[in-house]
Tab-separated table of C-alpha atoms in Angstrom:
chain	number	residue	atom	x	y	z
A	1	MET	CA	-25.928	-50.293	54.712
A	2	THR	CA	-28.150	-49.044	51.913
A	3	ASN	CA	-27.117	-51.842	49.660
A	4	ALA	CA	-27.425	-54.459	52.265
A	5	ILE	CA	-30.814	-53.360	53.167
A	6	ASP	CA	-31.758	-53.575	49.469
A	7	GLU	CA	-30.159	-57.145	49.331
A	8	ALA	CA	-31.937	-58.103	52.480
A	9	ARG	CA	-35.275	-56.974	50.773
A	10	ASP	CA	-34.424	-59.004	47.795
A	11	ILE	CA	-33.765	-62.076	49.903
A	12	LEU	CA	-37.171	-61.802	51.756
A	13	ALA	CA	-38.971	-61.262	48.442
A	14	GLY	CA	-37.807	-64.541	47.267
A	15	CYS	CA	-38.145	-66.467	50.495
A	16	LEU	CA	-41.429	-64.958	51.464
A	17	PHE	CA	-42.811	-64.834	47.845
A	18	MET	CA	-43.778	-61.061	48.350
A	19	PRO	CA	-43.049	-58.227	46.027
A	20	LYS	CA	-40.093	-56.213	47.132
A	21	GLU	CA	-41.930	-52.913	46.755
A	22	LYS	CA	-44.125	-54.262	49.812
A	23	ILE	CA	-41.139	-54.919	52.029
A	24	ALA	CA	-40.081	-51.684	53.853
A	25	ALA	CA	-36.606	-51.156	54.937
A	26	ASP	CA	-37.880	-50.844	58.492
A	27	ALA	CA	-40.128	-53.869	58.580
A	28	GLU	CA	-40.169	-56.614	60.980
A	29	ILE	CA	-39.824	-59.981	59.073
A	30	ASN	CA	-42.715	-61.614	60.998
A	31	ALA	CA	-44.963	-58.805	59.903
A	32	ILE	CA	-44.048	-59.208	56.101
A	33	GLY	CA	-45.132	-62.824	55.923
A	34	GLU	CA	-45.470	-66.190	57.690
A	35	LEU	CA	-42.133	-67.506	58.727
A	36	ASP	CA	-42.204	-71.295	58.980
A	37	SER	CA	-39.246	-73.710	59.486
A	38	LEU	CA	-38.675	-74.272	55.821
A	39	THR	CA	-38.969	-70.394	54.878
A	40	PHE	CA	-36.354	-69.747	57.757
A	41	GLU	CA	-34.163	-72.558	56.148
A	42	MET	CA	-34.582	-70.942	53.042
A	43	ILE	CA	-33.477	-67.486	54.290
A	44	VAL	CA	-30.379	-69.118	55.761
A	45	LEU	CA	-29.466	-70.858	52.537
A	46	GLU	CA	-29.930	-67.465	50.780
A	47	ILE	CA	-27.705	-65.525	53.082
A	48	GLU	CA	-25.026	-68.183	53.092
A	49	HIS	CA	-25.018	-68.328	49.272
A	50	ARG	CA	-24.612	-64.637	49.015
A	51	ILE	CA	-21.857	-64.258	51.589
A	52	GLY	CA	-20.150	-67.458	50.902
A	53	ARG	CA	-19.836	-68.916	54.501
A	54	THR	CA	-21.930	-70.066	57.121
A	55	VAL	CA	-23.846	-67.582	59.509
A	56	ASP	CA	-23.300	-67.299	63.262
A	57	PRO	CA	-26.296	-69.081	64.841
A	58	VAL	CA	-26.730	-66.500	67.569
A	59	GLN	CA	-27.102	-63.747	64.842
A	60	LEU	CA	-29.818	-65.875	63.200
A	61	LEU	CA	-31.676	-66.484	66.486
A	62	GLU	CA	-31.668	-62.709	67.020
A	63	MET	CA	-32.815	-61.785	63.350
A	64	ARG	CA	-36.095	-60.013	63.660
A	65	SER	CA	-36.163	-57.361	60.962
A	66	VAL	CA	-34.997	-56.488	57.505
A	67	LYS	CA	-32.277	-54.358	59.281
A	68	ASP	CA	-31.030	-57.367	61.275
A	69	LEU	CA	-30.702	-59.465	58.120
A	70	ALA	CA	-28.866	-56.595	56.360
A	71	GLU	CA	-26.309	-56.389	59.362
A	72	ILE	CA	-25.642	-60.196	58.912
A	73	LEU	CA	-24.958	-59.516	55.212
A	74	GLU	CA	-22.520	-56.868	56.392
A	75	THR	CA	-20.858	-58.808	58.999
A	76	PRO	CA	-17.082	-59.325	58.081
A	77	ALA	CA	-15.959	-62.900	57.970
B	1	MET	CA	-36.945	-90.437	40.943
B	2	SER	CA	-37.419	-89.067	44.386
B	3	PRO	CA	-39.877	-90.482	46.933
B	4	ALA	CA	-42.466	-87.711	46.368
B	5	SER	CA	-42.378	-88.193	42.500
B	6	GLN	CA	-43.220	-91.927	43.029
B	7	ILE	CA	-46.234	-91.397	45.082
B	8	CYS	CA	-48.833	-91.753	42.115
B	9	GLY	CA	-47.251	-95.186	41.182
B	10	THR	CA	-47.636	-96.088	44.646
B	11	LEU	CA	-51.269	-95.142	44.680
B	12	TYR	CA	-52.162	-97.015	41.509
B	13	GLU	CA	-50.399	-100.064	43.056
B	14	LEU	CA	-52.463	-99.732	46.253
B	15	SER	CA	-55.739	-99.252	44.151
B	16	ARG	CA	-54.991	-102.930	42.689
B	17	THR	CA	-53.541	-104.694	45.925
B	18	GLU	CA	-55.807	-103.045	48.501
B	19	ASN	CA	-58.909	-102.278	46.241
B	20	GLY	CA	-61.816	-100.647	48.170
B	21	ARG	CA	-59.850	-100.581	51.452
B	22	ASN	CA	-58.482	-97.672	53.346
B	23	VAL	CA	-54.643	-98.519	54.194
B	24	PHE	CA	-51.820	-97.106	56.445
B	25	LEU	CA	-48.729	-96.113	54.481
B	26	ASP	CA	-45.368	-95.003	55.790
B	27	LEU	CA	-44.321	-91.752	54.195
B	28	SER	CA	-41.205	-90.191	55.220
B	29	GLY	CA	-41.450	-91.772	58.601
B	30	VAL	CA	-45.081	-90.786	59.168
B	31	GLN	CA	-48.113	-93.190	59.242
B	32	VAL	CA	-50.496	-91.797	56.751
B	33	LEU	CA	-54.151	-93.216	56.317
B	34	VAL	CA	-54.740	-93.562	52.389
B	35	VAL	CA	-58.412	-93.145	51.827
B	36	GLN	CA	-59.578	-95.257	48.924
B	37	ARG	CA	-63.274	-95.643	49.791
B	38	LEU	CA	-65.898	-93.034	48.620
B	39	GLU	CA	-67.762	-93.189	51.870
B	40	GLU	CA	-64.757	-92.427	54.149
B	41	ALA	CA	-63.629	-89.505	51.748
B	42	ASP	CA	-67.194	-88.098	52.036
B	43	HIS	CA	-66.964	-88.279	55.596
B	44	ILE	CA	-63.690	-86.275	55.689
B	45	LEU	CA	-64.394	-83.850	52.960
B	46	ARG	CA	-67.948	-83.177	53.513
B	47	LEU	CA	-69.795	-84.696	56.543
B	48	ASN	CA	-67.157	-83.825	59.074
B	49	ALA	CA	-65.004	-81.461	57.094
B	50	VAL	CA	-64.717	-79.315	60.132
B	51	ASN	CA	-62.567	-82.021	61.869
B	52	TYR	CA	-60.034	-82.134	58.958
B	53	ARG	CA	-57.945	-79.206	58.042
B	54	LYS	CA	-55.909	-78.920	55.001
B	55	ASN	CA	-52.337	-80.116	55.034
B	56	MET	CA	-50.955	-77.998	52.285
B	57	ALA	CA	-47.831	-76.693	53.582
B	58	TRP	CA	-45.987	-77.909	50.543
B	59	PHE	CA	-48.396	-76.105	48.294
B	60	ARG	CA	-47.722	-72.811	50.349
B	61	GLN	CA	-43.993	-73.407	50.284
B	62	GLY	CA	-43.938	-73.196	46.509
B	63	LEU	CA	-46.686	-70.748	45.667
B	64	GLY	CA	-47.423	-68.848	48.932
B	65	THR	CA	-50.646	-68.274	50.627
B	66	SER	CA	-53.851	-68.788	48.775
B	67	ARG	CA	-57.521	-70.128	49.008
B	68	PHE	CA	-55.970	-73.496	47.954
B	69	SER	CA	-53.707	-73.790	50.978
B	70	GLU	CA	-55.528	-71.955	53.564
B	71	ASP	CA	-58.415	-72.889	56.186
B	72	GLY	CA	-60.772	-70.958	58.332
B	73	ASN	CA	-61.129	-67.336	57.918
B	74	PRO	CA	-58.293	-66.802	55.493
B	75	TRP	CA	-59.869	-69.294	53.239
B	76	GLU	CA	-63.287	-67.769	53.353
B	77	ILE	CA	-61.927	-64.243	52.714
B	78	ARG	CA	-60.253	-65.653	49.494
B	79	ARG	CA	-63.029	-67.935	48.404
B	80	ASP	CA	-65.662	-64.976	48.731
B	81	LEU	CA	-63.226	-62.671	46.751
B	82	THR	CA	-63.111	-64.939	43.670
B	83	GLN	CA	-65.691	-67.679	43.650
B	84	SER	CA	-68.579	-65.645	42.145
B	85	TYR	CA	-66.326	-65.131	39.057
B	86	PHE	CA	-65.497	-68.950	38.738
B	87	SER	CA	-69.178	-69.719	39.019
B	88	ARG	CA	-70.882	-67.136	36.880
B	89	PHE	CA	-68.636	-67.085	33.816
B	90	ASP	CA	-69.937	-66.922	30.155
B	91	ARG	CA	-69.962	-70.400	29.005
B	92	GLU	CA	-70.251	-69.466	25.308
B	93	ARG	CA	-67.252	-67.082	25.561
B	94	THR	CA	-65.143	-69.999	27.348
B	95	PHE	CA	-66.319	-72.200	24.570
B	96	ALA	CA	-65.192	-69.688	21.734
B	97	LEU	CA	-61.904	-69.056	23.621
B	98	SER	CA	-61.198	-72.921	24.125
B	99	GLU	CA	-62.049	-73.594	20.397
B	100	HIS	CA	-59.658	-70.859	19.379
B	101	HIS	CA	-56.596	-71.947	21.339
B	102	ALA	CA	-57.413	-75.552	20.834
B	103	ARG	CA	-57.009	-75.096	17.098
B	104	ILE	CA	-53.725	-73.241	17.553
B	105	ALA	CA	-52.447	-76.145	19.979
B	106	LEU	CA	-53.596	-78.901	17.636
B	107	GLY	CA	-51.699	-77.400	14.778
B	108	LYS	CA	-48.573	-77.313	16.863
B	109	MET	CA	-49.101	-80.858	17.983
B	110	ILE	CA	-49.581	-82.062	14.354
B	111	ASP	CA	-46.377	-80.152	13.343
B	112	ARG	CA	-44.450	-81.798	16.044
B	113	SER	CA	-45.505	-85.163	15.211
B	114	ALA	CA	-44.811	-84.620	11.525
B	115	THR	CA	-41.158	-84.035	12.508
B	116	GLY	CA	-40.780	-87.326	14.120
B	117	ALA	CA	-41.714	-86.584	17.833
B	118	SER	CA	-43.065	-89.644	19.615
B	119	THR	CA	-44.586	-87.621	22.666
B	120	ILE	CA	-46.934	-84.799	23.213
B	121	ASP	CA	-45.251	-81.691	24.376
B	122	ILE	CA	-47.163	-80.774	27.484
B	123	ASP	CA	-45.883	-77.188	27.124
B	124	VAL	CA	-48.067	-76.763	24.083
B	125	LEU	CA	-51.056	-77.833	26.212
B	126	ARG	CA	-50.101	-75.572	29.100
B	127	GLU	CA	-49.909	-72.628	26.848
B	128	MET	CA	-53.320	-73.433	25.403
B	129	THR	CA	-54.992	-73.781	29.037
B	130	ALA	CA	-53.217	-70.632	30.094
B	131	SER	CA	-54.337	-68.539	27.166
B	132	VAL	CA	-57.988	-69.581	27.855
B	133	LEU	CA	-57.702	-69.046	31.579
B	134	VAL	CA	-56.066	-65.705	31.486
B	135	GLU	CA	-58.276	-64.379	28.603
B	136	ASN	CA	-61.325	-65.569	30.199
B	137	PHE	CA	-60.917	-64.195	33.682
B	138	LEU	CA	-58.467	-61.388	33.197
B	139	ASP	CA	-59.432	-60.205	29.732
B	140	VAL	CA	-56.017	-59.913	28.489
B	141	LYS	CA	-54.059	-62.187	25.994
B	142	LEU	CA	-51.411	-64.259	27.640
B	143	VAL	CA	-48.612	-62.982	25.370
B	144	ASP	CA	-49.278	-59.508	26.610
B	145	THR	CA	-48.926	-60.319	30.377
B	146	GLY	CA	-45.245	-61.479	30.119
B	147	LEU	CA	-46.122	-64.525	32.311
B	148	ASP	CA	-43.349	-67.169	32.363
B	149	LEU	CA	-44.995	-70.501	32.223
B	150	ALA	CA	-41.698	-72.247	32.546
B	151	VAL	CA	-41.067	-70.742	35.983
B	152	LEU	CA	-44.503	-71.672	37.213
B	153	ALA	CA	-43.821	-75.249	36.247
B	154	GLN	CA	-40.403	-75.384	37.756
B	155	ILE	CA	-42.039	-73.966	41.135
B	156	MET	CA	-44.724	-76.690	40.984
B	157	GLU	CA	-41.930	-79.272	40.449
B	158	ARG	CA	-39.920	-78.035	43.381
B	159	ALA	CA	-42.905	-77.582	45.653
B	160	SER	CA	-44.114	-81.137	44.969
B	161	GLU	CA	-40.740	-82.664	46.320
B	162	PHE	CA	-41.929	-81.178	49.753
B	163	SER	CA	-45.320	-82.830	49.612
B	164	PHE	CA	-44.711	-85.676	52.046
B	165	VAL	CA	-41.963	-84.057	54.138
B	166	PRO	CA	-43.161	-83.732	57.722
B	167	ALA	CA	-42.869	-80.331	59.395
B	168	GLY	CA	-39.371	-79.546	60.666
B	169	LYS	CA	-37.816	-82.736	59.079
B	170	ALA	CA	-36.584	-81.340	55.699
B	171	GLY	CA	-33.284	-83.280	55.307
B	172	ALA	CA	-30.213	-82.611	53.043
B	173	ILE	CA	-31.871	-83.937	50.040
B	174	TYR	CA	-34.392	-81.193	50.151
B	175	ARG	CA	-31.868	-78.316	50.732
B	176	GLU	CA	-31.268	-78.164	47.068
B	177	HIS	CA	-34.875	-77.616	46.131
B	178	LEU	CA	-35.046	-75.079	48.954
B	179	ALA	CA	-31.995	-73.340	47.622
B	180	VAL	CA	-33.482	-72.677	44.328
B	181	LEU	CA	-37.044	-71.652	45.278
B	182	PRO	CA	-36.197	-67.981	46.247
B	183	ALA	CA	-34.777	-67.404	42.762
B	184	LEU	CA	-37.601	-68.889	40.956
B	185	ARG	CA	-40.027	-66.897	43.090
B	186	ARG	CA	-38.339	-63.603	42.247
B	187	GLN	CA	-38.410	-64.510	38.552
B	188	ALA	CA	-42.286	-65.300	38.950
B	189	LEU	CA	-42.718	-61.956	40.655
B	190	GLU	CA	-41.040	-60.307	38.033
B	191	SER	CA	-43.116	-61.989	35.356
B	192	MET	CA	-46.288	-61.087	37.129
B	193	ARG	CA	-45.471	-57.266	37.175
B	194	TYR	CA	-47.995	-56.519	34.312
B	195	PHE	CA	-50.823	-57.558	36.752
B	196	ARG	CA	-50.013	-54.603	38.932
B	197	SER	CA	-49.209	-52.211	35.997
B	198	GLU	CA	-51.565	-49.566	34.697
B	199	HIS	CA	-51.753	-51.331	31.410
B	200	MET	CA	-53.590	-54.185	32.784
B	201	PRO	CA	-57.204	-54.095	32.235
B	202	LEU	CA	-58.871	-53.868	35.574
B	203	THR	CA	-61.498	-56.635	35.386
B	204	PRO	CA	-63.901	-56.824	38.183
B	205	MET	CA	-62.014	-59.968	39.613
B	206	LEU	CA	-58.627	-58.363	39.345
B	207	SER	CA	-59.981	-55.117	40.882
B	208	ASP	CA	-61.360	-56.961	43.922
B	209	MET	CA	-57.918	-58.902	44.355
B	210	LYS	CA	-56.107	-55.605	44.116
B	211	THR	CA	-58.299	-54.047	46.739
B	212	ALA	CA	-57.746	-57.065	49.094
B	213	ASP	CA	-53.964	-56.695	48.365
B	214	LEU	CA	-54.018	-53.111	49.681
B	215	ASP	CA	-55.667	-54.362	53.078
B	216	SER	CA	-52.786	-55.429	55.265
B	217	ALA	CA	-55.195	-56.897	57.791
B	218	ASN	CA	-55.876	-60.103	55.816
B	219	ASN	CA	-52.498	-60.854	54.620
B	220	PHE	CA	-53.578	-61.230	50.995
B	221	VAL	CA	-51.030	-60.866	48.451
B	222	LEU	CA	-52.063	-60.314	44.785
B	223	GLU	CA	-49.084	-62.350	43.259
B	224	GLN	CA	-49.525	-65.352	45.617
B	225	GLU	CA	-53.123	-65.678	44.915
B	226	LEU	CA	-52.755	-65.120	41.042
B	227	MET	CA	-49.944	-67.682	41.286
B	228	SER	CA	-52.279	-70.503	42.798
B	229	PHE	CA	-55.083	-69.487	40.578
B	230	LEU	CA	-52.707	-69.873	37.583
B	231	ALA	CA	-51.128	-73.119	38.712
B	232	ALA	CA	-54.614	-74.803	39.359
B	233	GLY	CA	-56.226	-73.527	36.151
B	234	ILE	CA	-53.159	-74.140	33.994
B	235	GLU	CA	-51.622	-77.274	35.146
B	236	ALA	CA	-54.549	-79.399	36.158
B	237	SER	CA	-56.448	-78.716	32.795
B	238	ALA	CA	-53.172	-79.447	30.926
B	239	ALA	CA	-52.671	-82.552	32.744
B	240	ALA	CA	-56.269	-83.729	32.093
B	241	VAL	CA	-55.966	-82.902	28.381
B	242	SER	CA	-52.827	-84.897	27.956
B	243	TRP	CA	-54.476	-87.766	29.700
B	244	ALA	CA	-57.329	-87.355	27.095
B	245	CYS	CA	-55.129	-87.588	24.350
B	246	TYR	CA	-53.533	-90.677	25.680
B	247	LEU	CA	-56.965	-92.271	26.105
B	248	LEU	CA	-57.945	-91.366	22.578
B	249	ALA	CA	-54.899	-93.007	21.238
B	250	ALA	CA	-55.208	-96.179	23.473
B	251	ASN	CA	-58.794	-96.592	22.485
B	252	PRO	CA	-59.144	-96.013	18.545
B	253	LYS	CA	-62.623	-97.393	18.507
B	254	VAL	CA	-63.877	-94.788	20.873
B	255	GLN	CA	-62.081	-92.205	19.123
B	256	GLU	CA	-63.594	-93.141	15.906
B	257	ASN	CA	-67.085	-93.099	17.376
B	258	LEU	CA	-66.514	-89.430	18.725
B	259	ARG	CA	-65.153	-88.197	15.278
B	260	PRO	CA	-68.635	-87.990	13.437
B	261	LEU	CA	-70.109	-86.187	16.371
B	262	ALA	CA	-67.274	-83.710	16.397
B	263	HIS	CA	-67.562	-83.218	12.635
B	264	ASP	CA	-71.340	-82.620	12.931
B	265	LEU	CA	-70.844	-80.086	15.684
B	266	TRP	CA	-68.280	-77.991	13.844
B	267	ARG	CA	-69.615	-78.440	10.174
B	268	ASP	CA	-71.816	-75.494	9.804
B	269	GLY	CA	-70.024	-72.841	11.798
B	270	ASN	CA	-72.709	-72.451	14.459
B	271	ALA	CA	-71.146	-74.417	17.012
B	272	SER	CA	-71.910	-73.522	20.742
B	273	TRP	CA	-71.430	-74.799	24.187
B	274	HIS	CA	-75.111	-75.098	24.239
B	275	SER	CA	-74.901	-77.703	21.405
B	276	LEU	CA	-71.701	-79.372	22.621
B	277	SER	CA	-73.242	-79.744	26.196
B	278	ARG	CA	-75.900	-81.864	24.583
B	279	LEU	CA	-73.440	-84.279	23.114
B	280	LYS	CA	-73.216	-86.538	26.110
B	281	PRO	CA	-70.189	-88.772	24.826
B	282	PHE	CA	-67.871	-85.862	25.071
B	283	GLY	CA	-68.852	-85.197	28.653
B	284	THR	CA	-68.668	-88.883	29.363
B	285	PHE	CA	-65.238	-89.099	27.876
B	286	ILE	CA	-63.873	-86.241	30.010
B	287	SER	CA	-65.411	-87.762	32.970
B	288	GLU	CA	-63.804	-91.227	32.324
B	289	THR	CA	-60.367	-89.452	31.718
B	290	LEU	CA	-60.718	-87.532	35.122
B	291	ARG	CA	-61.674	-90.924	36.707
B	292	LEU	CA	-58.767	-92.961	35.220
B	293	PHE	CA	-56.175	-90.457	35.407
B	294	PRO	CA	-57.119	-87.649	38.109
B	295	PRO	CA	-55.184	-84.575	37.342
B	296	THR	CA	-55.233	-83.835	41.092
B	297	PRO	CA	-54.840	-87.352	42.365
B	298	ILE	CA	-54.609	-86.562	46.171
B	299	ILE	CA	-55.873	-84.376	48.727
B	300	THR	CA	-54.308	-84.107	52.088
B	301	ARG	CA	-55.849	-83.436	55.375
B	302	LEU	CA	-54.774	-83.500	59.194
B	303	ALA	CA	-57.392	-84.558	61.794
B	304	ASN	CA	-58.062	-81.895	64.401
B	305	GLY	CA	-59.479	-84.313	66.843
B	306	PRO	CA	-60.319	-87.883	67.237
B	307	ASP	CA	-62.851	-89.445	65.035
B	308	ARG	CA	-63.969	-92.811	63.689
B	309	LEU	CA	-63.689	-93.648	60.036
B	310	GLY	CA	-65.599	-97.066	59.288
B	311	ASP	CA	-64.130	-99.361	61.683
B	312	GLN	CA	-60.965	-97.531	62.085
B	313	ASP	CA	-60.168	-94.931	65.037
B	314	ILE	CA	-58.635	-91.785	64.070
B	315	ALA	CA	-56.371	-90.110	66.460
B	316	GLU	CA	-55.841	-86.364	66.749
B	317	GLU	CA	-53.125	-85.231	64.093
B	318	GLN	CA	-53.683	-88.302	62.010
B	319	SER	CA	-52.336	-87.420	58.477
B	320	VAL	CA	-54.745	-88.547	55.835
B	321	ILE	CA	-54.477	-88.749	51.872
B	322	ILE	CA	-57.648	-89.013	50.056
B	323	SER	CA	-56.641	-91.027	46.969
B	324	PHE	CA	-58.839	-90.333	44.021
B	325	ILE	CA	-56.897	-92.906	42.280
B	326	GLY	CA	-57.983	-95.585	44.842
B	327	ILE	CA	-61.637	-94.125	45.085
B	328	GLN	CA	-62.224	-94.011	41.363
B	329	HIS	CA	-60.803	-97.622	40.749
B	330	ASP	CA	-62.987	-99.125	43.433
B	331	LYS	CA	-64.332	-102.486	41.934
B	332	ARG	CA	-67.439	-102.219	44.179
B	333	HIS	CA	-68.636	-99.502	41.709
B	334	ARG	CA	-67.401	-100.963	38.472
B	335	ALA	CA	-66.656	-104.453	37.185
B	336	ASP	CA	-63.508	-103.269	35.587
B	337	PRO	CA	-62.487	-99.824	36.953
B	338	TRP	CA	-59.301	-99.712	34.820
B	339	ARG	CA	-61.233	-99.851	31.476
B	340	LEU	CA	-62.345	-96.642	29.722
B	341	ASP	CA	-66.182	-96.856	29.515
B	342	ILE	CA	-68.200	-94.230	27.923
B	343	GLY	CA	-71.494	-96.147	28.496
B	344	GLU	CA	-73.541	-96.683	31.394
B	345	GLN	CA	-70.654	-97.474	33.864
B	346	ALA	CA	-69.411	-94.079	33.482
B	347	LEU	CA	-72.571	-92.742	35.446
B	348	LYS	CA	-71.898	-94.933	38.426
B	349	PRO	CA	-70.729	-93.619	41.820
B	350	ALA	CA	-67.056	-92.092	41.994
B	351	SER	CA	-67.294	-90.895	38.419
B	352	GLY	CA	-64.575	-88.557	37.350
B	353	ASP	CA	-66.676	-85.447	36.770
B	354	PHE	CA	-67.891	-85.743	40.410
B	355	THR	CA	-65.092	-86.971	42.574
B	356	ALA	CA	-61.994	-85.756	40.723
B	357	PHE	CA	-62.804	-82.010	41.668
B	358	SER	CA	-63.258	-83.177	45.336
B	359	PHE	CA	-66.493	-82.309	47.106
B	360	GLY	CA	-67.856	-80.763	50.269
B	361	PRO	CA	-67.302	-77.269	51.126
B	362	ARG	CA	-63.767	-77.121	49.411
B	363	ILE	CA	-64.678	-78.458	46.242
B	364	CYS	CA	-62.635	-77.083	43.284
B	365	GLY	CA	-63.913	-73.534	42.437
B	366	GLY	CA	-63.059	-73.953	38.772
B	367	LYS	CA	-64.820	-77.048	38.192
B	368	GLN	CA	-67.586	-75.908	35.805
B	369	PHE	CA	-64.936	-73.929	33.881
B	370	ALA	CA	-62.861	-76.774	33.550
B	371	LEU	CA	-65.570	-78.985	32.311
B	372	VAL	CA	-66.593	-76.737	29.542
B	373	GLU	CA	-62.996	-76.028	28.170
B	374	LEU	CA	-62.072	-79.695	28.478
B	375	ALA	CA	-65.048	-80.745	26.399
B	376	THR	CA	-64.410	-78.048	23.902
B	377	PHE	CA	-60.709	-79.012	23.533
B	378	LEU	CA	-61.713	-82.654	23.077
B	379	SER	CA	-64.193	-81.801	20.341
B	380	VAL	CA	-61.679	-79.837	18.418
B	381	PHE	CA	-59.157	-82.334	18.711
B	382	VAL	CA	-61.052	-85.271	17.565
B	383	ALA	CA	-62.551	-83.319	14.688
B	384	GLY	CA	-59.167	-82.244	13.407
B	385	ALA	CA	-56.853	-85.031	14.140
B	386	ARG	CA	-56.206	-88.750	14.758
B	387	PHE	CA	-54.292	-89.868	17.949
B	388	GLU	CA	-52.095	-92.696	17.937
B	389	LEU	CA	-49.916	-94.543	20.386
B	390	THR	CA	-46.196	-94.717	19.809
B	391	SER	CA	-45.601	-97.116	22.783
B	392	MET	CA	-47.728	-99.958	24.108
B	393	GLU	CA	-45.916	-99.729	27.424
B	394	PRO	CA	-48.189	-98.777	30.418
B	395	PRO	CA	-47.867	-95.302	31.502
B	396	ARG	CA	-45.483	-94.511	34.196
B	397	PHE	CA	-46.344	-91.776	36.541
B	398	ARG	CA	-44.880	-88.528	37.863
B	399	TRP	CA	-46.177	-86.344	40.680
B	400	ARG	CA	-45.640	-82.711	39.874
B	401	SER	CA	-48.419	-81.317	42.022
B	402	GLN	CA	-50.450	-83.005	39.451
B	403	LEU	CA	-50.522	-86.497	37.811
B	404	LEU	CA	-48.316	-86.401	34.805
B	405	CYS	CA	-46.969	-88.989	32.451
B	406	GLU	CA	-43.257	-89.685	32.919
B	407	GLY	CA	-41.528	-88.782	29.661
B	408	GLY	CA	-44.527	-87.245	28.145
B	409	GLN	CA	-47.569	-88.921	26.510
B	410	PRO	CA	-46.447	-91.555	23.992
B	411	VAL	CA	-48.854	-90.025	21.308
B	412	ARG	CA	-48.407	-89.207	17.665
B	413	VAL	CA	-50.968	-86.560	16.285
B	414	LEU	CA	-52.043	-86.904	12.569
B	415	PRO	CA	-54.179	-84.550	10.661
B	416	CYS	CA	-57.393	-86.004	9.276
């Protein structure tokens, strides 16, 4: 999980244009930066690129935190 | 070319076919009002500015949140943080820095032309404007910062593709741009690490920015503000200088008239901003450059509520583009608005040094700084080189969050 958390922070650093050091492992995504529709799509594209498949839309709808994003990255195909 | 990259060509076309008139244009399925008259631009940007909010989501998409993209309180916080530094800079120091870096850039341009290049490399100009900006406001040499100007340019390029995409309507063709932005942003963040390090001189402006960055209440992020500051200061000035080079080459007689003035200025080694600022033709040439080829050719706004512009009713949420291209080529103000004129015509309404920086409460904060450095660059260039066109084809325009010349400026630079 530690690696997945780190990767989730990496994704959010790029998508929210935020230094990784400012993204806490237990942070809520909305609290890190503004999440508009294009940014959300950017996050989805980043996840899909990294895991090599599409993501379950239900998981995306429930994604609220860095930890949720890390869990998506760790979900088996 | 993408629809977004063609917008400047479209606006130049409109300035001819619908001269002096505001017109509606379909952009990505949205009816946008293109304002080409100074009167209505003044109403939107100044007189009734409170009714028109910024429509800069695309800028934020690339460069993050900053004083350039925000409205209301977030904008006021950011403006108050930096504006005093932009307004009260040391003109003579900016002049000296501009001279130093213009001489380096000019040498590179001459060398490049000597190898047979038929265009100006805008990266040379970007390095020049970046060096002056960074050294002037952050008191550090560009080379010491590790800043990657290429990444900045790539982000600007990608972000500009979203300029005219309505919210929630980004289609498949934009997914490619979206997919590469996070990696570019990570590179940009990495290249700005120096600004957070203990090695970075803590200038008053940077100190204030770092203090704001620590306050989680205002959503201020040092890197995002720096990125927009750099983008505006580097890219707009580099674009302006590139068009100045083009106009020098396209107007050899004007160039020859400026040269003796430049030689006189630099002859005795006592040149100063005080002396250059009194040489009106340089200021006028810069103003005309900004009028004919405004580096920031548009400003986008959304109407908060209904309004009336001239004889046109404006609905709530109406999207508006202020076209500085249209406004500055209005034939009501000049008999031949497409011609460079450093005489009396240049002083008429909608001059480049007035409108091209916008006006009203959101006027470009770096206007005075830009005018000092641009005039200085020009005086060094004209004194040290001749500029010749390598193609007689009219310029083709490219939108990259700035007005650029597609393929580079067709100009050869020769020592004199």
